[in-house]
XYZ file of C-alpha atoms in Angstrom:
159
model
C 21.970 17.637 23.010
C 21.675 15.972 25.969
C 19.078 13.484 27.306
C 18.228 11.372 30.419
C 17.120 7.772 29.402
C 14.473 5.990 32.055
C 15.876 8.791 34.612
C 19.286 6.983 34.952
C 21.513 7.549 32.300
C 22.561 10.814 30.618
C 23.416 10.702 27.582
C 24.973 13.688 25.556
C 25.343 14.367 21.875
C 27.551 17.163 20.136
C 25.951 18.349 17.155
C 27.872 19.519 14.283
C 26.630 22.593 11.928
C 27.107 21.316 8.462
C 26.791 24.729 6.701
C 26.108 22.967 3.247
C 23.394 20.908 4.467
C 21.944 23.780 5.497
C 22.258 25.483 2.899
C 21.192 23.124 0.549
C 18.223 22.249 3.394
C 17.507 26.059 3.148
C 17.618 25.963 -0.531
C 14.847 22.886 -0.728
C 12.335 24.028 1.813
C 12.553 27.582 -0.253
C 11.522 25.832 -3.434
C 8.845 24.064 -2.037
C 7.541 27.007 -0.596
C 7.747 28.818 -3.773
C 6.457 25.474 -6.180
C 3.617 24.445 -4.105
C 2.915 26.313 -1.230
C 2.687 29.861 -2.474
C 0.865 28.365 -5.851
C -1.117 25.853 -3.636
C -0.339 22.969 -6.200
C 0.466 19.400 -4.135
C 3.651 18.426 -5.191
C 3.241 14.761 -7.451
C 2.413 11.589 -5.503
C 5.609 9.260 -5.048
C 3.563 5.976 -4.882
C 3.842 5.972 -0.590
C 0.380 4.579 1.191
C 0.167 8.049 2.342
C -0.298 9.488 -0.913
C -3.006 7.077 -1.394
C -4.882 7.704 1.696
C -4.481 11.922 0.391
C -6.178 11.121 -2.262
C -8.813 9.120 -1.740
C -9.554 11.244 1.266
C -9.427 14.548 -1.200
C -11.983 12.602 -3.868
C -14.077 10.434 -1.376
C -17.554 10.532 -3.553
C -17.416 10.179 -7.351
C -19.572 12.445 -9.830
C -21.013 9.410 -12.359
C -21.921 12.547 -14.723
C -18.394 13.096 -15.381
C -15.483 11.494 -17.182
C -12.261 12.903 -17.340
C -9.591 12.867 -20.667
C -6.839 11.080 -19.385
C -4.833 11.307 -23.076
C -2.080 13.769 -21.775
C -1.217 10.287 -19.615
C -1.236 7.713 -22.314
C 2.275 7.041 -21.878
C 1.882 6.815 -18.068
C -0.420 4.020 -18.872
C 1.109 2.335 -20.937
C 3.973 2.262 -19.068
C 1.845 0.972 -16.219
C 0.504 -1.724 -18.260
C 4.403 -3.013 -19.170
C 4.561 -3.291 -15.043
C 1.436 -5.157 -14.568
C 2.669 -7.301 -17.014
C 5.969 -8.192 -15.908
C 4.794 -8.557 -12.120
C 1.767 -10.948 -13.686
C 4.868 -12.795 -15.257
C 6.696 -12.639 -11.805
C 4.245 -13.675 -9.722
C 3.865 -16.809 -12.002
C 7.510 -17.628 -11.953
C 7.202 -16.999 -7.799
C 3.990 -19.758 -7.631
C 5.828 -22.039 -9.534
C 8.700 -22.372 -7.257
C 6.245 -22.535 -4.600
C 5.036 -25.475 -5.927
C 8.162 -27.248 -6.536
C 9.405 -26.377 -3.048
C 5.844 -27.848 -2.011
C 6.481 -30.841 -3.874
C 9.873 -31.177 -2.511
C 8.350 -30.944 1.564
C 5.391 -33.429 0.424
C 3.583 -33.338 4.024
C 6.521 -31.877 5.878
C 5.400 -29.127 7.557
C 8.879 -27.440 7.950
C 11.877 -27.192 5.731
C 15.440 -25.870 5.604
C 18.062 -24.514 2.877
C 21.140 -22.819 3.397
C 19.754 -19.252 4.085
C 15.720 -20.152 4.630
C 13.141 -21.921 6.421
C 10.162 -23.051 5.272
C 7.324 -23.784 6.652
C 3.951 -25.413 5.713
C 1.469 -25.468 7.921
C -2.328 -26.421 8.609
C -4.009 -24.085 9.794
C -7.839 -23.933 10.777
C -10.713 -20.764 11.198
C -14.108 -20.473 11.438
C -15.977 -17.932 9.278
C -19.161 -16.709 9.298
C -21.137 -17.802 6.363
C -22.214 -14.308 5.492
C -24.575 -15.265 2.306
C -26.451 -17.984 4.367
C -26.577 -15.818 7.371
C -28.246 -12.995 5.130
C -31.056 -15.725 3.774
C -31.636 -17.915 7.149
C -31.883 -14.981 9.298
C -31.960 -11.441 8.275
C -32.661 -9.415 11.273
C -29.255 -10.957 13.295
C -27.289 -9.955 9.531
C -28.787 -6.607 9.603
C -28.164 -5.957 12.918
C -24.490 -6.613 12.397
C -24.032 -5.342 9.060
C -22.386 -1.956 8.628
C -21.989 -0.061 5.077
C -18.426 0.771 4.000
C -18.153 3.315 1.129
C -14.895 2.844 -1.042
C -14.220 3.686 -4.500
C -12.777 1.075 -6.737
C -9.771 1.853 -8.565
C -9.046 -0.416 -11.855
C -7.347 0.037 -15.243
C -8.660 -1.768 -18.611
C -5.982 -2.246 -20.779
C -8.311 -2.296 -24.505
C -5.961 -3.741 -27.197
């Protein structure tokens, strides 16, 4: 492979056939072909942003008429539950140290450890006062106003 960088410098590559990554390559593609392709059945989201954009782009609109039996995944949520949990119990421990390193700075705006720097800063923004906006004067918030359609996602965990 060769290729000329910024039209100045060529560089060139030798590729080497690996016939068992091929192979196994060959193998992979053939058994998604066959698995999802062929059967037209997604293969099963791996938690990436994209598979969440798939899928709320797939189900965009709900059907309030309808509720589906989610008992073949009782284990899924429960195990989902056990990882709320310990991140709930994680993010706790995080604040915490937060707030002894904040106690440690005091009104420092930077620190330093071995290995980190900290900083603490003020910081300052203006925001539009949406709710007062809406009552004091309606016409400027409608004119400005878009709608955004979303579907919220949440989980109830019922002791």
């Amino acid at each position: 492979m060769a290729a000329l960088i910024f039209g100045r410098e060529l560089v060139i590559h030798k590729i080497v056939t690996d016939k068992q990554v091929l192979s196994d390559l060959i193998d992979k593609e053939e058994l998604f072909w066959t698995n999802h392709v062929v059967p037209q059945i997604p293969p099963a989201p791996n938690g990436c942003d994209c598979d969440t954009q798939q899928i709320n782009q797939l189900y965009e609109v709900d059907n309030r008429d309808k509720t589906a039996d989610l008992s073949a995944l009782h284990g899924l949520l429960d195990k989902r539950q056990e990882i709320s949990d310990q991140i709930e119990q994680m993010e706790q421990e995080k604040t915490a140290i937060e707030q002894q390193v904040k106690l440690q700075m005091q009104d420092a705006a930077y620190g330093t450890a071995p290995g980190y720097k900290v900083s603490w800063v003020s910081s300052e923004s203006k925001r539009v006062d949406s709710q007062r906006l809406r009552k004091e004067q309606p016409d400027i918030f409608n004119q400005y106003s878009k709608n955004v359609s979303s579907r919220r996602f949440t989980i109830v965990h019922a002791a």
